[in-house]
Amino acid sequence: VSFAIPGGPSASASFNCAGAGGTLAYNVSSVVGLAADLGGCKYFGQTLPAPISNNIDGSAFTFLFGPRFTARSHSAFRPFAEVNAGGVRLKFTCDSADCPNSPSISKVAFAMTAGGGFDVKISPRFGLRLIQAEYLYTRFGNNCSLQVCSNNNNQNSFRLKSGIVIGW
């Protein structure tokens, strides 16, 4: 992501984001389900160059929906694959004299994920999601008036998740 605050410093760099989320899925059949995936994360680390990294507080929130395909058998392991589409809201706040004209910027854009993972069934109602790995595509575009993503139409990211699975 190319990051620039009007009247302040700019950089073309990546950034790390860690957070939490949840997925609500309805199984239409034993193989096909419909999922709603919501998640948020907070910027961390010093991946943007100084002085930007020292003064930036940022977050992202994804809201994605789509089909999930699960291979169910008598085994406790349940691999799945899914493709989701929706949006992402990216917000950065600068609390420094380096960005006096625009201390906060926010942008909503198209987002899509494709990936899969493995669940381990512990009981009829509980399981563990050992891993879920996804390619995350966002398209903030060059038409961003706040220059959040100038000269970079597409952003390519990676998400890694794990957690608890509760069945109803």
PDB file of C-alpha atoms in Angstrom:
ATOM      1  CA  VAL A   1       0.000   0.000   0.000  1.00  0.00           C
ATOM      2  CA  SER A   2       1.307   3.408  -0.889  1.00  0.00           C
ATOM      3  CA  PHE A   3       0.503   5.609   2.077  1.00  0.00           C
ATOM      4  CA  ALA A   4       0.421   9.405   2.027  1.00  0.00           C
ATOM      5  CA  ILE A   5      -1.207  11.978   4.265  1.00  0.00           C
ATOM      6  CA  PRO A   6      -1.863  15.270   2.461  1.00  0.00           C
ATOM      7  CA  GLY A   7       0.601  17.839   3.738  1.00  0.00           C
ATOM      8  CA  GLY A   8       2.655  15.119   5.430  1.00  0.00           C
ATOM      9  CA  PRO A   9       5.183  12.370   4.695  1.00  0.00           C
ATOM     10  CA  SER A  10       4.511   9.463   2.367  1.00  0.00           C
ATOM     11  CA  ALA A  11       5.857   5.971   1.803  1.00  0.00           C
ATOM     12  CA  SER A  12       5.340   2.927  -0.377  1.00  0.00           C
ATOM     13  CA  ALA A  13       5.600   0.009   2.012  1.00  0.00           C
ATOM     14  CA  SER A  14       3.727  -2.873   3.534  1.00  0.00           C
ATOM     15  CA  PHE A  15       2.323  -3.012   7.029  1.00  0.00           C
ATOM     16  CA  ASN A  16       1.407  -5.724   9.528  1.00  0.00           C
ATOM     17  CA  CYS A  17      -2.025  -6.058  11.047  1.00  0.00           C
ATOM     18  CA  ALA A  18      -3.114  -8.441  13.843  1.00  0.00           C
ATOM     19  CA  GLY A  19      -6.596  -8.861  15.253  1.00  0.00           C
ATOM     20  CA  ALA A  20      -9.645 -11.044  15.657  1.00  0.00           C
ATOM     21  CA  GLY A  21     -12.807 -11.960  13.876  1.00  0.00           C
ATOM     22  CA  GLY A  22     -15.513 -14.496  13.436  1.00  0.00           C
ATOM     23  CA  THR A  23     -17.355 -16.463  10.814  1.00  0.00           C
ATOM     24  CA  LEU A  24     -20.990 -17.455  10.839  1.00  0.00           C
ATOM     25  CA  ALA A  25     -21.743 -20.280   8.413  1.00  0.00           C
ATOM     26  CA  TYR A  26     -24.961 -22.027   7.423  1.00  0.00           C
ATOM     27  CA  ASN A  27     -24.531 -25.473   5.873  1.00  0.00           C
ATOM     28  CA  VAL A  28     -26.906 -25.912   2.948  1.00  0.00           C
ATOM     29  CA  SER A  29     -25.732 -29.507   2.562  1.00  0.00           C
ATOM     30  CA  SER A  30     -23.017 -31.711   4.063  1.00  0.00           C
ATOM     31  CA  VAL A  31     -20.545 -30.213   1.569  1.00  0.00           C
ATOM     32  CA  VAL A  32     -21.750 -26.670   0.733  1.00  0.00           C
ATOM     33  CA  GLY A  33     -22.221 -23.822   3.195  1.00  0.00           C
ATOM     34  CA  LEU A  34     -22.717 -20.061   3.068  1.00  0.00           C
ATOM     35  CA  ALA A  35     -20.340 -18.015   5.231  1.00  0.00           C
ATOM     36  CA  ALA A  36     -20.206 -14.457   6.548  1.00  0.00           C
ATOM     37  CA  ASP A  37     -16.692 -13.536   7.674  1.00  0.00           C
ATOM     38  CA  LEU A  38     -16.135 -10.382   9.748  1.00  0.00           C
ATOM     39  CA  GLY A  39     -12.745  -9.396  11.096  1.00  0.00           C
ATOM     40  CA  GLY A  40     -10.742  -6.495  12.377  1.00  0.00           C
ATOM     41  CA  CYS A  41      -7.083  -5.844  12.960  1.00  0.00           C
ATOM     42  CA  LYS A  42      -4.780  -3.153  14.291  1.00  0.00           C
ATOM     43  CA  TYR A  43      -1.564  -1.936  12.656  1.00  0.00           C
ATOM     44  CA  PHE A  44       1.596  -2.940  14.513  1.00  0.00           C
ATOM     45  CA  GLY A  45       5.329  -3.081  13.978  1.00  0.00           C
ATOM     46  CA  GLN A  46       7.691  -0.687  12.340  1.00  0.00           C
ATOM     47  CA  THR A  47       7.177  -1.715   8.713  1.00  0.00           C
ATOM     48  CA  LEU A  48       6.484   1.817   7.497  1.00  0.00           C
ATOM     49  CA  PRO A  49       9.558   4.072   7.504  1.00  0.00           C
ATOM     50  CA  ALA A  50      10.057   6.712  10.215  1.00  0.00           C
ATOM     51  CA  PRO A  51       8.671   9.221  10.983  1.00  0.00           C
ATOM     52  CA  ILE A  52       5.408   7.692   9.714  1.00  0.00           C
ATOM     53  CA  SER A  53       5.613   4.456  11.718  1.00  0.00           C
ATOM     54  CA  ASN A  54       6.162   6.273  15.009  1.00  0.00           C
ATOM     55  CA  ASN A  55       3.055   8.422  14.607  1.00  0.00           C
ATOM     56  CA  ILE A  56       0.489   6.164  12.911  1.00  0.00           C
ATOM     57  CA  ASP A  57      -2.386   4.352  14.536  1.00  0.00           C
ATOM     58  CA  GLY A  58      -4.206   2.221  11.996  1.00  0.00           C
ATOM     59  CA  SER A  59      -6.840  -0.457  11.657  1.00  0.00           C
ATOM     60  CA  ALA A  60      -8.662  -2.509   9.043  1.00  0.00           C
ATOM     61  CA  PHE A  61     -12.080  -4.187   9.115  1.00  0.00           C
ATOM     62  CA  THR A  62     -13.206  -6.784   6.556  1.00  0.00           C
ATOM     63  CA  PHE A  63     -16.785  -7.861   5.832  1.00  0.00           C
ATOM     64  CA  LEU A  64     -16.871 -10.790   3.413  1.00  0.00           C
ATOM     65  CA  PHE A  65     -19.506 -13.296   2.257  1.00  0.00           C
ATOM     66  CA  GLY A  66     -19.435 -16.424   0.104  1.00  0.00           C
ATOM     67  CA  PRO A  67     -19.573 -20.210  -0.286  1.00  0.00           C
ATOM     68  CA  ARG A  68     -17.600 -22.708   1.799  1.00  0.00           C
ATOM     69  CA  PHE A  69     -16.945 -26.280   0.672  1.00  0.00           C
ATOM     70  CA  THR A  70     -16.189 -28.797   3.437  1.00  0.00           C
ATOM     71  CA  ALA A  71     -15.079 -32.418   3.036  1.00  0.00           C
ATOM     72  CA  ARG A  72     -16.951 -34.245   5.811  1.00  0.00           C
ATOM     73  CA  SER A  73     -16.269 -37.886   6.656  1.00  0.00           C
ATOM     74  CA  HIS A  74     -16.063 -40.089   9.720  1.00  0.00           C
ATOM     75  CA  SER A  75     -12.605 -38.665  10.397  1.00  0.00           C
ATOM     76  CA  ALA A  76     -12.117 -35.888  12.956  1.00  0.00           C
ATOM     77  CA  PHE A  77     -10.246 -33.819  10.336  1.00  0.00           C
ATOM     78  CA  ARG A  78     -12.414 -31.602   8.129  1.00  0.00           C
ATOM     79  CA  PRO A  79     -10.628 -29.739   5.338  1.00  0.00           C
ATOM     80  CA  PHE A  80     -12.484 -26.823   3.734  1.00  0.00           C
ATOM     81  CA  ALA A  81     -12.068 -24.284   0.953  1.00  0.00           C
ATOM     82  CA  GLU A  82     -13.871 -20.987   0.473  1.00  0.00           C
ATOM     83  CA  VAL A  83     -14.096 -17.877  -1.673  1.00  0.00           C
ATOM     84  CA  ASN A  84     -15.522 -14.685  -0.175  1.00  0.00           C
ATOM     85  CA  ALA A  85     -16.204 -11.210  -1.549  1.00  0.00           C
ATOM     86  CA  GLY A  86     -17.218  -7.974   0.142  1.00  0.00           C
ATOM     87  CA  GLY A  87     -15.338  -4.979   1.437  1.00  0.00           C
ATOM     88  CA  VAL A  88     -12.597  -3.640   3.667  1.00  0.00           C
ATOM     89  CA  ARG A  89     -12.409  -0.392   5.633  1.00  0.00           C
ATOM     90  CA  LEU A  90      -8.894   0.928   6.212  1.00  0.00           C
ATOM     91  CA  LYS A  91      -8.322   3.764   8.686  1.00  0.00           C
ATOM     92  CA  PHE A  92      -5.128   5.579   9.658  1.00  0.00           C
ATOM     93  CA  THR A  93      -4.736   8.308  12.263  1.00  0.00           C
ATOM     94  CA  CYS A  94      -1.612  10.440  12.562  1.00  0.00           C
ATOM     95  CA  ASP A  95      -0.911  12.175  15.867  1.00  0.00           C
ATOM     96  CA  SER A  96       2.085  14.239  14.881  1.00  0.00           C
ATOM     97  CA  ALA A  97       3.127  17.601  13.486  1.00  0.00           C
ATOM     98  CA  ASP A  98       4.320  15.601  10.431  1.00  0.00           C
ATOM     99  CA  CYS A  99       0.704  15.516   9.202  1.00  0.00           C
ATOM    100  CA  PRO A 100      -0.961  18.750  10.305  1.00  0.00           C
ATOM    101  CA  ASN A 101      -3.540  19.035   7.483  1.00  0.00           C
ATOM    102  CA  SER A 102      -5.125  15.588   7.746  1.00  0.00           C
ATOM    103  CA  PRO A 103      -4.738  13.745  11.042  1.00  0.00           C
ATOM    104  CA  SER A 104      -7.129  10.922  10.034  1.00  0.00           C
ATOM    105  CA  ILE A 105      -7.994   9.174   6.772  1.00  0.00           C
ATOM    106  CA  SER A 106     -10.434   6.365   6.045  1.00  0.00           C
ATOM    107  CA  LYS A 107     -11.298   4.454   2.873  1.00  0.00           C
ATOM    108  CA  VAL A 108     -13.668   1.585   2.015  1.00  0.00           C
ATOM    109  CA  ALA A 109     -12.848  -0.672  -0.929  1.00  0.00           C
ATOM    110  CA  PHE A 110     -13.630  -4.012  -2.549  1.00  0.00           C
ATOM    111  CA  ALA A 111     -12.059  -7.080  -0.907  1.00  0.00           C
ATOM    112  CA  MET A 112     -11.939 -10.779  -1.734  1.00  0.00           C
ATOM    113  CA  THR A 113     -10.414 -13.858  -0.116  1.00  0.00           C
ATOM    114  CA  ALA A 114      -9.665 -17.337  -1.433  1.00  0.00           C
ATOM    115  CA  GLY A 115      -8.249 -20.082   0.727  1.00  0.00           C
ATOM    116  CA  GLY A 116      -8.955 -22.940   3.035  1.00  0.00           C
ATOM    117  CA  GLY A 117      -7.953 -24.798   6.132  1.00  0.00           C
ATOM    118  CA  PHE A 118      -8.521 -27.693   8.511  1.00  0.00           C
ATOM    119  CA  ASP A 119     -10.901 -28.115  11.424  1.00  0.00           C
ATOM    120  CA  VAL A 120     -10.540 -30.905  13.980  1.00  0.00           C
ATOM    121  CA  LYS A 121     -13.806 -32.121  15.465  1.00  0.00           C
ATOM    122  CA  ILE A 122     -13.539 -32.593  19.253  1.00  0.00           C
ATOM    123  CA  SER A 123     -17.200 -33.296  20.011  1.00  0.00           C
ATOM    124  CA  PRO A 124     -20.492 -33.007  18.068  1.00  0.00           C
ATOM    125  CA  ARG A 125     -20.672 -29.283  18.997  1.00  0.00           C
ATOM    126  CA  PHE A 126     -17.012 -28.192  19.347  1.00  0.00           C
ATOM    127  CA  GLY A 127     -13.878 -28.242  17.256  1.00  0.00           C
ATOM    128  CA  LEU A 128     -10.588 -26.481  16.681  1.00  0.00           C
ATOM    129  CA  ARG A 129      -9.638 -24.605  13.551  1.00  0.00           C
ATOM    130  CA  LEU A 130      -5.988 -25.589  13.344  1.00  0.00           C
ATOM    131  CA  ILE A 131      -5.251 -23.348  10.410  1.00  0.00           C
ATOM    132  CA  GLN A 132      -6.980 -21.178   7.864  1.00  0.00           C
ATOM    133  CA  ALA A 133      -4.783 -19.566   5.221  1.00  0.00           C
ATOM    134  CA  GLU A 134      -6.173 -17.066   2.723  1.00  0.00           C
ATOM    135  CA  TYR A 135      -5.091 -14.809  -0.078  1.00  0.00           C
ATOM    136  CA  LEU A 136      -6.629 -11.369   0.565  1.00  0.00           C
ATOM    137  CA  TYR A 137      -7.117  -9.107  -2.442  1.00  0.00           C
ATOM    138  CA  THR A 138      -8.169  -5.478  -2.025  1.00  0.00           C
ATOM    139  CA  ARG A 139      -8.752  -2.834  -4.670  1.00  0.00           C
ATOM    140  CA  PHE A 140      -8.458   0.667  -3.273  1.00  0.00           C
ATOM    141  CA  GLY A 141      -7.621   2.058  -6.718  1.00  0.00           C
ATOM    142  CA  ASN A 142      -5.927   5.179  -7.952  1.00  0.00           C
ATOM    143  CA  ASN A 143      -9.033   7.324  -7.576  1.00  0.00           C
ATOM    144  CA  CYS A 144      -8.511   7.762  -3.843  1.00  0.00           C
ATOM    145  CA  SER A 145      -8.723  11.507  -3.225  1.00  0.00           C
ATOM    146  CA  LEU A 146      -6.831  11.071   0.040  1.00  0.00           C
ATOM    147  CA  GLN A 147      -3.955   9.288  -1.735  1.00  0.00           C
ATOM    148  CA  VAL A 148      -4.202   6.216   0.494  1.00  0.00           C
ATOM    149  CA  CYS A 149      -3.243   3.998  -2.419  1.00  0.00           C
ATOM    150  CA  SER A 150      -1.923   6.205  -5.198  1.00  0.00           C
ATOM    151  CA  ASN A 151      -0.350   4.372  -8.132  1.00  0.00           C
ATOM    152  CA  ASN A 152      -1.409   0.959  -6.813  1.00  0.00           C
ATOM    153  CA  ASN A 153      -4.797  -0.291  -7.991  1.00  0.00           C
ATOM    154  CA  ASN A 154      -4.539  -3.737  -6.393  1.00  0.00           C
ATOM    155  CA  GLN A 155      -3.211  -4.839  -3.033  1.00  0.00           C
ATOM    156  CA  ASN A 156      -2.219  -8.466  -2.422  1.00  0.00           C
ATOM    157  CA  SER A 157      -2.085  -9.766   1.146  1.00  0.00           C
ATOM    158  CA  PHE A 158      -2.065 -12.964   3.161  1.00  0.00           C
ATOM    159  CA  ARG A 159      -4.216 -13.854   6.199  1.00  0.00           C
ATOM    160  CA  LEU A 160      -3.580 -16.628   8.676  1.00  0.00           C
ATOM    161  CA  LYS A 161      -6.206 -17.646  11.250  1.00  0.00           C
ATOM    162  CA  SER A 162      -6.925 -20.267  13.903  1.00  0.00           C
ATOM    163  CA  GLY A 163      -9.614 -20.600  16.549  1.00  0.00           C
ATOM    164  CA  ILE A 164     -12.552 -22.430  18.062  1.00  0.00           C
ATOM    165  CA  VAL A 165     -15.433 -23.892  16.053  1.00  0.00           C
ATOM    166  CA  ILE A 166     -18.874 -24.035  17.683  1.00  0.00           C
ATOM    167  CA  GLY A 167     -21.670 -25.938  15.936  1.00  0.00           C
ATOM    168  CA  TRP A 168     -25.407 -25.534  16.425  1.00  0.00           C
TER     169      TRP A 168
END
